Amino acid sequence: MARATRSKLAAKSSQPTETTESTKATLEPSVKNPPKLFVLPEKASKDARIITLPNPATSAANRYYHCPETGIYELVKVAAPRSVPRSLLCTSQRARNVKAKDQESGTAEQSTHEPPPDSIPTNDFSKGYVTRSADMFVATPMDFLFFLLPILAPLATKDHKQMFLTFDDHMEKADGGINPLLAIPSTAKLLESRMAAVCETMESQEESMYKFSVAKLTTTLSEKAQAVLAKGLPPSMEEKFVRQALQVPVLSVKREESGIKTTDPFQLSTESQQSSASSSTSIAVDDTANSTAQSSSISAPEEVINLLRMRTAFQFILSSYLPPHLRETIWKYISSSQNPIKELNFTPLDTHLKHLDSLREQARALRSLSDNVSRKRGLDDDEAIEAREEKKRKKEEEEKKKKTASRAVKNLKKVDTSGMKKMSSFFTKAVPKK
Amino acid sequence: MLEARLEQADNFKKVVEAIKDLVQDCNFDCNDSGIALQAMDNSHVALVSMSLKAEAFSPFRCDRNIALGINLSSLTKVLRAAQSSDILTLKAEDAPDVVNFTFESADSDRISEYDIKLMDIDQEHLGIPDTEYGAVVKMPSSEFLRICRDLSAISESVTIECTKEGVKFSSNGDIGNGAVTLRQHTDVDKPDKNVEISLTEPVSLTFSLKYLLNFCKATGLSSSVELSLSSEVPLLVDYTLGSNNGFLRFYLAPKIGDED
């Protein structure tokens, strides 16, 4: 699918550093604005452009790749994790062929490099190019639907009654961003069809009227999530959100069987990773996750595992592409009893996770029993320490006060005041005058 | 800015001396009408209310209402450095950290200066209503001191009984009992020795002698003292500061119920 590794910015940027093998290692200084590497769809037409649209989830301006024929693509940044710095060496197939030919013919004079063919500009990567950061921007197809959601269900009208409106009326509400795309007939048509997917429609005269429907949106999203599941979750997500979440603490099992209290605390340190997936569109490739050995068992029924996968996928879609207020609405809709979508009924999963939580809690309690030597004071009781210090300070202050009190005052304290009422029972508190 | 100059440091010294054994720290509330103070003892059964009017000072200047939270034993220590006849000047900024005391010797050119660090004191201010007392007894302050001192040898408490015959202070203790009765008395030559009793109804109340003795520390401030009593309300012991320049009043809750 990948067609080119041609930089969009290469033309603008100053001369890229070339690493020719012939000259001695005199490296040119790295350029300030290095070319970026894009992987663009092969099918995209010539009219495809990189455009700026508000991100549907965060409403911040983001770059998207739009092709009037094949739709819209989001640019996902694939970066090496910071702990594993990498660079990319870009060469072209042609350059490799040339080099191979050179070696075959024995003319190893690299200085007489053939001038590249006309079709390739002089500052291309045919001679090889090293980018310092291994960031790559991959255009992945995206549903126009998500751009429509902030328009169809804006935050202000969250609780208002939605009206049936024509497509044009709906689009009028959009404030910039997507509007220029409407000038392209094919895109406008595509947008309208996507709107129909999440709206109740009503035919009136020649035009169709649309009203946003949470139920339809949920169904659409559920289909998307199922499509994700059909291909399986990416291994890193599977590891982090499914396997770790369902891991059964080893200790509790042992304990039930034998009552032996020797434990391995490291087995228990897996916390629930149910926090929502990050909403940024950059995904760091972490290949260590893939190779992690399946160290402990998941003894959950298949149904629960699938539900968790479903929820993970669903959550990812929600947090990546939906505005926050809509996420709430959809979760509310799902958790309500009227939720008609069987796939999104997470009750069995919740019960199972709760069960696991209680197991973990037990395990933790037991662990703190077994190695309390090193863990006499938890790290999380800063407040308690503070409160203690405060108390101590107050006590000291009081002590100091006592010491400074004159003898007469001290003696007066010993006086028998039984049967004497306090002054405040005779005189009322005065309003402090300022 | 607060600046208050007192011709006789003695007056201020005596006021502080009279209060310091009752309360530890207190706020001196300064405003354009003078310096006032209200505080309770630790047990909250006695209350002291002091007022030094602006007229008592020459000159007196207070631009803004400020509360000077002072530890009274610290204040006593500083005031000990002043001689009775010294001219005392009290100074403080509008948002003060310290209060400054200057003592000028009247007959020599000696000037001494002290700063006392202030403290934040949380004190509840009680509103004291004007009360019509059943009995008001005016007597020489030295006489009151003597009665309290004598009777405290007998018991810890004294019953003050006001009738139209006179006022009777009586105590009942382990070693026996004792009573002092004062009748209305007018001495033309020495009006200080007068005993005046104005009575609207007979009153009999019991008080802690230790507290009354404590109040008597103010004896030096005024030649006469006024005791105001009504049943079920605190006793008021009022020392008028010379020529109507202010007052020092003590209130004490009566002992109710168990008589021992």
XYZ file of C-alpha atoms in Angstrom:
694
model
C 0.000 0.000 0.000
C 2.771 2.375 0.783
C 3.651 4.235 -2.319
C 6.267 6.743 -1.547
C 8.576 7.833 1.133
C 8.807 11.281 -0.232
C 8.935 14.160 2.112
C 6.368 16.869 1.726
C 8.666 19.313 3.363
C 11.775 18.298 1.566
C 11.290 20.878 -1.088
C 11.046 23.661 1.439
C 13.815 22.588 3.702
C 17.411 23.415 3.090
C 19.706 20.833 1.643
C 19.396 17.605 3.524
C 22.516 15.992 4.836
C 23.701 13.402 2.426
C 25.791 10.541 3.552
C 27.808 9.568 0.606
C 30.062 6.687 1.302
C 32.922 8.031 -0.785
C 33.902 11.220 0.960
C 35.601 10.963 4.271
C 33.390 11.339 7.252
C 32.783 15.035 7.158
C 29.280 15.239 8.424
C 27.308 18.283 7.590
C 25.472 19.892 10.431
C 22.017 18.543 10.920
C 19.294 20.678 9.406
C 16.926 22.603 11.566
C 13.781 21.503 9.855
C 14.486 17.973 8.743
C 12.278 16.308 6.176
C 9.489 14.236 7.567
C 8.627 10.802 6.424
C 5.093 10.080 5.328
C 3.433 6.866 4.337
C 0.530 7.867 2.130
C -2.176 5.738 0.598
C -1.457 4.410 -2.828
C -4.991 4.876 -4.041
C -5.121 8.549 -3.241
C -5.776 10.781 -6.196
C -3.612 13.665 -7.312
C -5.934 16.167 -5.686
C -5.237 14.807 -2.229
C -4.047 17.443 0.212
C -2.974 17.728 3.787
C -5.575 19.888 5.470
C -6.164 21.254 8.943
C -9.360 20.268 10.698
C -10.439 20.447 14.318
C -9.751 17.145 16.050
C -13.166 15.665 16.848
C -12.060 14.577 20.321
C -10.136 17.610 21.472
C -11.317 20.231 18.951
C -7.691 21.326 18.601
C -6.504 21.899 15.060
C -4.908 18.755 13.631
C -3.534 17.824 10.242
C -5.431 15.314 8.111
C -4.859 13.922 4.666
C -7.857 14.348 2.487
C -8.480 12.791 -0.874
C -11.666 13.761 -2.714
C -12.065 10.245 -4.036
C -11.092 7.923 -1.234
C -11.976 9.983 1.819
C -10.065 11.271 4.753
C -7.020 9.899 6.537
C -5.606 10.781 9.890
C -1.877 11.069 10.216
C -0.688 8.729 12.899
C 2.785 9.373 14.161
C 4.739 6.191 14.632
C 7.661 6.920 16.859
C 10.300 4.863 18.513
C 9.977 4.849 22.280
C 12.190 7.423 23.908
C 14.157 4.746 25.684
C 15.190 3.199 22.376
C 16.497 6.005 20.185
C 16.462 5.168 16.526
C 17.142 6.752 13.204
C 15.907 5.879 9.781
C 18.023 5.351 6.720
C 16.101 6.120 3.570
C 17.286 4.807 0.282
C 15.479 4.134 -2.934
C 15.260 0.844 -4.753
C 16.941 2.463 -7.703
C 19.936 3.599 -5.733
C 20.465 0.129 -4.428
C 20.384 -1.246 -7.944
C 22.933 1.280 -9.057
C 25.238 0.388 -6.245
C 24.894 -3.276 -6.912
C 25.780 -2.679 -10.542
C 28.793 -0.689 -9.512
C 30.084 -3.449 -7.394
C 29.485 -6.048 -10.043
C 31.396 -4.179 -12.658
C 34.227 -3.579 -10.257
C 34.246 0.156 -10.847
C 34.257 1.057 -7.236
C 34.862 4.721 -7.811
C 32.036 6.015 -5.850
C 32.784 9.601 -6.705
C 31.477 9.066 -10.212
C 27.971 8.392 -9.160
C 25.554 8.305 -11.967
C 23.341 11.314 -12.012
C 19.905 10.213 -10.973
C 17.206 9.837 -13.562
C 15.249 12.928 -14.467
C 12.109 11.956 -12.659
C 13.785 12.195 -9.296
C 14.727 15.627 -7.963
C 18.341 16.182 -7.025
C 17.774 16.396 -3.328
C 15.936 13.098 -3.076
C 16.963 10.134 -1.049
C 18.399 8.089 -3.862
C 21.818 8.349 -2.319
C 20.468 7.556 1.071
C 19.377 9.834 3.791
C 19.451 9.475 7.520
C 16.754 11.122 9.541
C 17.684 11.663 13.092
C 14.344 10.805 14.582
C 12.612 7.703 13.418
C 9.237 9.376 13.360
C 6.980 8.310 10.588
C 3.591 9.665 9.733
C 1.237 7.065 8.475
C -2.004 8.123 6.867
C -4.694 5.769 8.042
C -8.247 5.915 6.787
C -10.724 7.608 9.061
C -14.441 7.894 9.075
C -15.828 11.338 8.212
C -18.510 10.522 10.706
C -16.326 11.648 13.580
C -15.949 15.116 12.145
C -19.716 15.393 11.944
C -20.315 14.506 15.588
C -19.236 17.830 17.140
C -21.560 19.550 14.674
C -24.509 17.221 15.192
C -24.241 17.131 18.967
C -22.476 20.266 20.157
C -21.812 20.666 23.850
C -24.221 23.563 24.283
C -27.256 21.606 23.138
C -26.362 18.496 25.066
C -29.637 18.344 26.891
C -31.750 20.180 24.373
C -34.250 18.553 22.152
C -32.672 17.869 18.810
C -34.457 19.028 15.707
C -34.862 17.454 12.305
C -32.730 19.542 9.978
C -31.518 19.192 6.448
C -27.926 18.344 5.775
C -27.193 21.899 4.712
C -28.775 23.331 7.828
C -26.664 21.036 9.946
C -23.520 22.028 8.146
C -24.339 25.681 8.570
C -23.864 25.253 12.282
C -20.293 24.174 11.749
C -17.931 26.972 12.462
C -15.172 26.701 9.912
C -12.876 23.761 9.439
C -14.924 21.312 7.520
C -16.927 23.815 5.474
C -14.459 24.229 2.586
C -14.700 20.490 1.968
C -18.368 20.858 1.116
C -17.380 22.560 -2.106
C -16.178 19.206 -3.359
C -19.306 17.350 -4.478
C -17.985 13.869 -3.837
C -16.969 14.757 -0.310
C -20.251 16.465 0.440
C -22.069 13.359 -0.711
C -19.885 11.192 1.460
C -20.493 13.432 4.438
C -24.239 13.247 3.966
C -24.180 9.498 3.796
C -22.138 9.307 6.964
C -24.563 11.662 8.645
C -27.352 9.321 7.761
C -25.542 6.558 9.630
C -25.900 8.261 12.981
C -29.157 10.129 12.499
C -32.781 9.368 12.358
C -33.895 10.423 8.939
C -37.141 11.804 7.670
C -37.972 12.337 4.028
C -39.732 15.591 3.310
C -40.388 16.718 -0.238
C -37.095 16.441 -2.035
C -34.787 16.732 0.917
C -33.927 14.389 3.706
C -34.020 15.676 7.256
C -31.625 14.405 9.900
C -31.803 14.237 13.665
C -28.899 12.997 15.727
C -29.566 9.728 17.530
C -27.429 8.343 20.340
C -28.788 4.871 19.719
C -27.699 4.883 16.103
C -24.301 6.293 16.965
C -23.789 3.615 19.600
C -24.742 0.923 17.110
C -22.323 2.315 14.541
C -19.521 2.519 17.072
C -20.266 -0.970 18.283
C -19.949 -2.235 14.715
C -16.613 -0.470 14.440
C -15.406 -2.014 17.664
C -16.483 -5.446 16.471
C -14.574 -4.889 13.264
C -11.519 -4.189 15.391
C -12.067 -7.379 17.353
C -12.453 -9.405 14.180
C -8.807 -8.717 13.424
C -7.790 -8.924 17.050
C -6.491 -6.158 19.259
C -2.934 -4.999 18.674
C -0.605 -7.092 20.851
C 0.451 -4.186 23.047
C -3.149 -3.301 23.828
C -4.042 -6.922 24.353
C -1.203 -7.233 26.844
C -1.855 -4.051 28.741
C -5.614 -3.824 28.857
C -6.774 -7.394 28.601
C -4.164 -9.783 29.920
C -2.929 -7.644 32.792
C -6.403 -6.626 33.785
C -7.558 -10.177 34.007
C -4.469 -11.545 35.675
C -5.336 -13.510 38.775
C -3.037 -12.814 41.685
C -1.057 -15.960 42.223
C -0.820 -15.672 45.934
C -4.477 -15.978 46.704
C -4.689 -19.221 44.803
C -1.762 -20.675 46.680
C -3.143 -19.605 49.943
C -6.468 -21.203 49.374
C -4.787 -24.458 48.523
C -2.132 -24.794 51.131
C -2.273 -21.896 53.502
C 1.442 -21.326 53.030
C 2.295 -17.698 53.468
C 5.516 -17.471 51.546
C 4.802 -15.132 48.726
C 6.421 -13.480 45.839
C 5.379 -9.855 46.003
C 6.359 -9.157 42.418
C 3.686 -11.433 41.145
C 1.108 -9.251 42.763
C 2.202 -5.865 41.659
C 0.010 -5.786 38.617
C -2.497 -3.106 39.082
C -5.650 -2.763 37.147
C -4.888 -0.948 33.952
C -8.400 -0.002 33.151
C -7.641 3.642 32.668
C -8.796 4.832 29.326
C -6.459 4.701 26.417
C -4.595 7.842 25.653
C -6.450 10.053 23.275
C -3.482 11.329 21.375
C -3.025 10.087 17.882
C 0.581 9.167 18.344
C 1.314 5.606 19.216
C 4.695 4.639 20.472
C 5.731 1.287 19.204
C 6.825 -0.776 22.114
C 8.061 -4.071 20.916
C 8.869 -5.327 24.353
C 5.213 -5.687 25.044
C 4.856 -8.187 22.258
C 7.494 -10.474 23.580
C 6.445 -10.460 27.187
C 6.007 -13.967 28.297
C 2.606 -14.977 29.422
C 3.742 -15.292 32.970
C 0.515 -15.812 34.789
C -2.712 -17.357 33.874
C -5.967 -15.776 32.899
C -8.647 -17.969 34.229
C -11.511 -15.892 32.985
C -14.279 -17.360 30.892
C -13.977 -16.668 27.162
C -17.055 -14.490 27.310
C -15.455 -12.156 29.826
C -12.223 -11.905 27.864
C -14.110 -11.031 24.728
C -16.146 -8.462 26.589
C -13.007 -6.836 27.904
C -11.538 -6.759 24.409
C -14.749 -5.230 23.187
C -14.709 -2.642 25.892
C -11.071 -1.812 25.283
C -11.710 -1.310 21.571
C -14.859 0.659 22.242
C -13.157 2.807 24.825
C -10.292 3.475 22.479
C -12.640 4.649 19.749
C -14.546 6.817 22.176
C -11.522 8.472 23.694
C -9.726 8.949 20.396
C -12.474 10.305 18.232
C -15.409 11.523 20.298
C -15.764 14.824 22.149
C -15.809 14.308 25.927
C -19.464 15.178 26.465
C -20.543 12.607 23.897
C -18.454 9.941 25.615
C -20.425 10.539 28.775
C -23.705 10.381 26.936
C -22.780 7.102 25.328
C -21.547 5.471 28.525
C -24.752 6.555 30.192
C -26.737 5.086 27.335
C -24.851 1.803 27.526
C -25.144 1.428 31.262
C -28.837 2.205 31.226
C -31.180 -0.726 31.235
C -32.561 0.154 27.823
C -29.275 -0.659 26.149
C -30.365 -2.881 23.284
C -26.900 -3.864 22.071
C -25.983 -7.196 23.497
C -22.304 -6.817 22.685
C -22.072 -3.741 24.840
C -23.548 -5.246 27.957
C -20.549 -5.252 30.249
C -22.228 -6.457 33.424
C -20.587 -9.913 33.530
C -17.224 -8.244 32.934
C -17.750 -5.784 35.757
C -18.632 -8.544 38.174
C -15.554 -10.471 37.177
C -13.290 -7.451 37.527
C -14.746 -6.696 40.911
C -14.032 -10.230 41.952
C -10.451 -9.847 40.765
C -10.130 -6.591 42.641
C -11.161 -8.211 45.863
C -8.651 -10.997 45.242
C -5.930 -8.443 44.697
C -6.947 -6.632 47.815
C -6.624 -9.835 49.785
C -3.271 -10.525 48.246
C -2.065 -7.060 49.089
C -3.241 -7.383 52.650
C -1.414 -10.642 53.007
C 1.705 -9.231 51.436
C 1.821 -6.356 53.850
C 1.556 -8.926 56.600
C 4.414 -10.995 55.323
C 6.935 -8.275 54.601
C 5.977 -5.617 57.030
C 9.598 -5.173 58.029
C 10.401 -3.140 54.976
C 7.002 -1.621 54.645
C 6.178 -0.378 58.043
C 4.901 2.863 56.713
C 3.105 3.096 53.414
C 4.157 5.714 50.981
C 0.695 7.066 50.603
C 0.138 8.351 54.116
C 1.770 11.715 53.664
C -1.359 13.271 54.996
C -1.210 11.233 58.141
C 2.370 12.325 58.704
C 1.384 15.892 58.134
C -1.480 15.610 60.559
C 0.822 14.079 63.135
C 3.311 16.873 62.714
C 0.599 19.436 63.006
C -0.574 17.819 66.208
C 2.932 17.732 67.576
C 3.477 21.356 66.721
C 0.274 22.331 68.448
C 1.216 20.329 71.480
C 4.590 21.977 71.658
C 3.012 25.359 71.314
C 0.651 24.595 74.126
C 3.536 23.368 76.249
C 5.441 26.523 75.573
C 2.424 28.544 76.469
C 2.096 26.671 79.706
C 5.687 27.382 80.588
C 5.362 31.072 79.926
C 2.213 31.352 81.992
C 2.816 33.262 85.165
C 2.550 31.541 88.515
C -0.582 33.410 89.432
C -2.299 32.295 86.246
C -1.287 28.723 86.973
C -2.563 28.989 90.506
C -5.837 30.358 89.291
C -6.304 27.215 87.251
C -6.361 25.170 90.441
C -9.200 27.194 91.887
C -12.335 25.207 92.423
C -14.789 26.572 89.904
C -17.511 24.027 90.504
C -20.939 25.541 90.404
C -19.696 28.493 88.413
C -21.084 29.000 84.979
C -19.024 30.136 82.068
C -19.120 33.765 81.102
C -20.490 32.897 77.683
C -23.657 31.625 79.350
C -24.278 35.128 80.701
C -23.021 37.302 77.922
C -23.707 36.668 74.295
C -21.021 36.734 71.707
C -20.642 40.184 70.256
C -20.459 40.737 66.562
C -16.824 41.550 65.950
C -16.683 45.182 65.006
C -14.264 46.159 62.323
C -0.252 54.532 63.089
C -0.829 54.492 66.805
C 0.855 56.906 69.163
C -0.283 57.306 72.755
C 1.605 59.321 75.344
C 0.859 58.828 78.995
C 2.181 61.357 81.523
C 2.389 58.760 84.262
C 3.653 55.343 83.292
C 2.359 54.226 86.682
C -1.270 54.113 85.521
C -0.536 51.712 82.701
C 1.782 49.629 84.869
C -0.908 49.159 87.487
C -3.533 48.182 84.929
C -1.279 45.525 83.469
C -0.286 44.351 86.942
C -3.946 43.942 87.823
C -4.742 41.889 84.717
C -1.634 39.799 84.238
C -2.509 37.311 86.945
C -5.888 36.671 85.435
C -5.062 36.329 81.766
C -1.966 35.284 79.896
C -2.257 36.866 76.471
C -4.758 39.381 75.277
C -5.559 41.831 72.545
C -5.345 45.540 73.200
C -7.922 46.955 70.830
C -6.915 50.431 69.780
C -9.209 52.833 68.012
C -9.685 56.573 67.932
C -11.617 56.564 71.194
C -8.836 54.913 73.166
C -7.403 51.557 74.106
C -9.709 48.780 75.278
C -9.217 45.228 76.376
C -11.502 42.315 77.066
C -10.332 38.934 78.165
C -11.373 35.895 80.130
C -9.380 33.720 82.438
C -8.496 30.184 81.417
C -11.582 28.708 83.038
C -13.842 31.281 81.421
C -15.614 32.040 84.688
C -14.176 35.537 85.051
C -13.919 38.355 82.591
C -11.907 41.512 82.644
C -12.850 44.576 80.657
C -10.538 47.553 80.549
C -10.883 50.889 78.867
C -8.382 53.702 78.700
C -10.034 56.636 77.029
C -8.210 58.811 74.549
C -8.488 61.681 77.046
C -6.223 59.802 79.429
C -3.413 60.277 76.924
C -1.808 63.467 75.725
C -1.633 63.277 72.833
C -3.491 60.245 71.473
C -3.449 59.329 67.832
C -4.850 56.183 66.240
C -5.499 56.245 62.504
C -6.798 52.770 62.099
C -8.345 50.182 64.383
C -5.632 47.758 65.371
C -5.483 44.887 67.785
C -2.200 44.461 69.612
C -1.906 40.862 70.742
C 0.493 40.916 73.653
C 1.719 38.356 76.115
C 1.117 39.994 79.459
C 4.108 38.534 81.239
C 6.336 39.917 78.482
C 4.614 43.244 78.861
C 5.123 43.164 82.622
C 8.823 42.508 82.153
C 9.168 45.521 79.887
C 7.033 47.755 82.076
C 9.231 46.918 85.041
C 11.906 48.927 83.271
C 9.755 52.014 83.558
C 9.689 54.143 86.660
C 6.354 55.252 88.006
C 6.912 58.865 87.129
C 8.262 58.191 83.629
C 6.435 59.438 80.581
C 5.261 56.393 78.651
C 4.732 56.465 74.909
C 3.172 53.575 73.080
C 3.707 53.327 69.325
C 2.665 50.887 66.613
C 2.376 50.815 62.827
C -0.913 50.219 61.053
C -0.172 46.559 60.456
C 2.292 46.018 63.233
C 4.700 43.211 64.048
C 5.836 44.891 67.205
C 4.630 47.499 69.635
C 7.113 50.079 70.782
C 7.323 51.417 74.335
C 9.330 54.508 75.159
C 9.989 55.598 78.725
C 11.210 59.144 79.255
C 12.435 60.168 82.592
C 10.626 63.307 83.733
C 13.520 64.823 85.602
C 16.551 63.552 83.690
C 17.303 63.110 80.009
C 17.106 59.347 80.036
C 15.124 57.680 77.313
C 14.620 53.924 77.119
C 12.917 52.114 74.284
C 11.510 48.598 74.012
C 9.805 46.645 71.272
C 7.536 43.748 72.112
C 6.734 41.198 69.455
C 3.047 40.855 68.835
C 1.083 37.662 68.536
C -2.112 36.603 66.817
C -4.687 35.870 69.450
C -8.024 34.326 68.667
C -10.360 35.751 71.219
C -14.083 35.763 71.245
C -15.513 39.088 72.170
C -18.521 39.016 74.427
C -21.166 41.669 74.367
C -21.937 42.873 77.862
C -25.359 44.431 78.208
C -26.130 47.310 80.541
C -27.681 45.673 83.554
C -29.874 47.092 86.325
C -28.321 45.509 89.389
C -30.344 44.678 92.502
C -27.640 46.055 94.752
C -24.701 48.410 94.220
C -22.145 48.783 96.992
C -19.467 51.446 96.842
C -16.676 51.082 99.351
C -13.002 51.917 99.810
C -10.974 49.558 97.634
C -8.581 48.900 100.486
C -11.507 47.768 102.637
C -12.600 45.290 99.989
C -9.072 43.935 99.755
C -8.881 43.508 103.504
C -12.196 41.651 103.715
C -11.219 39.285 100.923
C -7.814 38.619 102.421
C -9.189 38.021 105.903
C -11.969 35.720 104.831
C -9.790 33.687 102.487
C -8.094 32.434 105.645
C -11.383 30.842 106.596
C -12.692 29.497 103.308
C -12.339 29.511 99.546
C -15.639 31.217 99.010
C -17.538 34.142 100.387
C -21.229 34.874 100.490
C -22.113 38.501 99.908
C -25.481 39.397 101.344
C -26.968 42.807 100.692
C -29.909 43.949 102.814
C -31.121 47.348 103.833
C -29.097 47.019 107.047
C -25.837 46.751 105.172
C -23.621 44.362 103.261
C -22.380 41.183 104.945
C -19.459 39.132 103.735
C -19.475 35.717 105.367
C -17.415 32.572 105.004
C -17.823 29.114 106.411
C -14.800 26.829 106.535
C -13.185 23.864 108.222
C -11.748 25.887 111.072
C -14.939 27.790 111.737
C -16.636 30.740 110.206
C -16.269 34.478 109.867
C -18.234 37.470 108.688
C -17.654 41.144 108.037
C -20.562 43.549 107.891
C -20.361 47.075 106.516
C -23.092 49.587 107.131
C -23.762 52.712 105.170
C -21.182 55.258 106.270
C -20.482 58.829 105.320
C -17.261 60.566 106.274
C -17.336 64.228 105.346
C -13.629 64.743 105.954
C -12.538 61.691 104.071
C -15.038 60.916 101.324
C -12.757 58.036 100.322
C -13.916 56.157 103.375
C -17.588 56.360 102.432
C -19.641 53.204 102.132
C -22.703 53.702 99.971
C -25.300 51.036 99.402
C -28.099 51.448 96.893
C -30.555 48.617 96.999
C -33.592 47.780 94.933
C -33.870 44.217 96.190
C -31.976 42.100 98.713
C -29.359 39.893 97.127
C -27.275 37.009 98.424
C -24.619 35.378 96.243
C -21.534 33.231 96.769
C -18.224 33.814 95.000
C -14.765 32.328 94.815
C -12.440 34.275 97.099
C -9.374 33.346 95.078
C -10.826 35.176 92.119
C -11.907 38.166 94.209
C -8.416 38.416 95.663
C -7.121 38.362 92.154
C -9.344 41.285 91.249
C -8.025 43.155 94.281
C -4.679 43.524 92.514
C -6.329 46.596 91.003
C -6.684 48.205 94.423
C -3.880 50.656 93.740
C -5.698 52.049 90.729
C -8.579 53.590 92.571
C -9.390 54.516 96.131
C -12.901 53.141 95.871
C -14.505 50.112 94.298
C -18.064 49.440 93.279
C -19.622 45.992 93.629
C -22.805 45.392 91.644
C -24.854 42.296 92.340
C -28.011 40.726 91.054
C -29.093 37.163 91.551
C -28.127 34.772 88.773
C -25.811 37.226 87.009
C -22.083 37.774 87.385
C -20.776 40.097 90.047
C -19.315 43.302 88.672
C -16.265 44.705 90.450
C -15.607 48.145 89.019
C -12.493 50.230 89.591
C -12.805 53.711 88.150
C -9.564 55.028 86.726
C -8.633 58.495 87.981
C -10.838 61.441 86.966
C -13.031 59.437 84.594
C -10.274 58.451 82.223
C -11.505 54.924 81.897
C -12.339 51.860 83.929
C -11.192 48.424 84.875
C -14.077 46.042 85.378
C -14.064 42.458 86.508
C -16.969 40.075 86.164
C -17.222 36.853 88.124
C -19.762 34.098 87.823
C -21.511 33.295 91.105
C -21.325 29.846 92.646
C -24.694 28.245 92.280
C -25.965 25.162 94.064
C -23.604 23.132 96.233
C -22.448 25.158 99.212
C -19.337 23.842 100.825
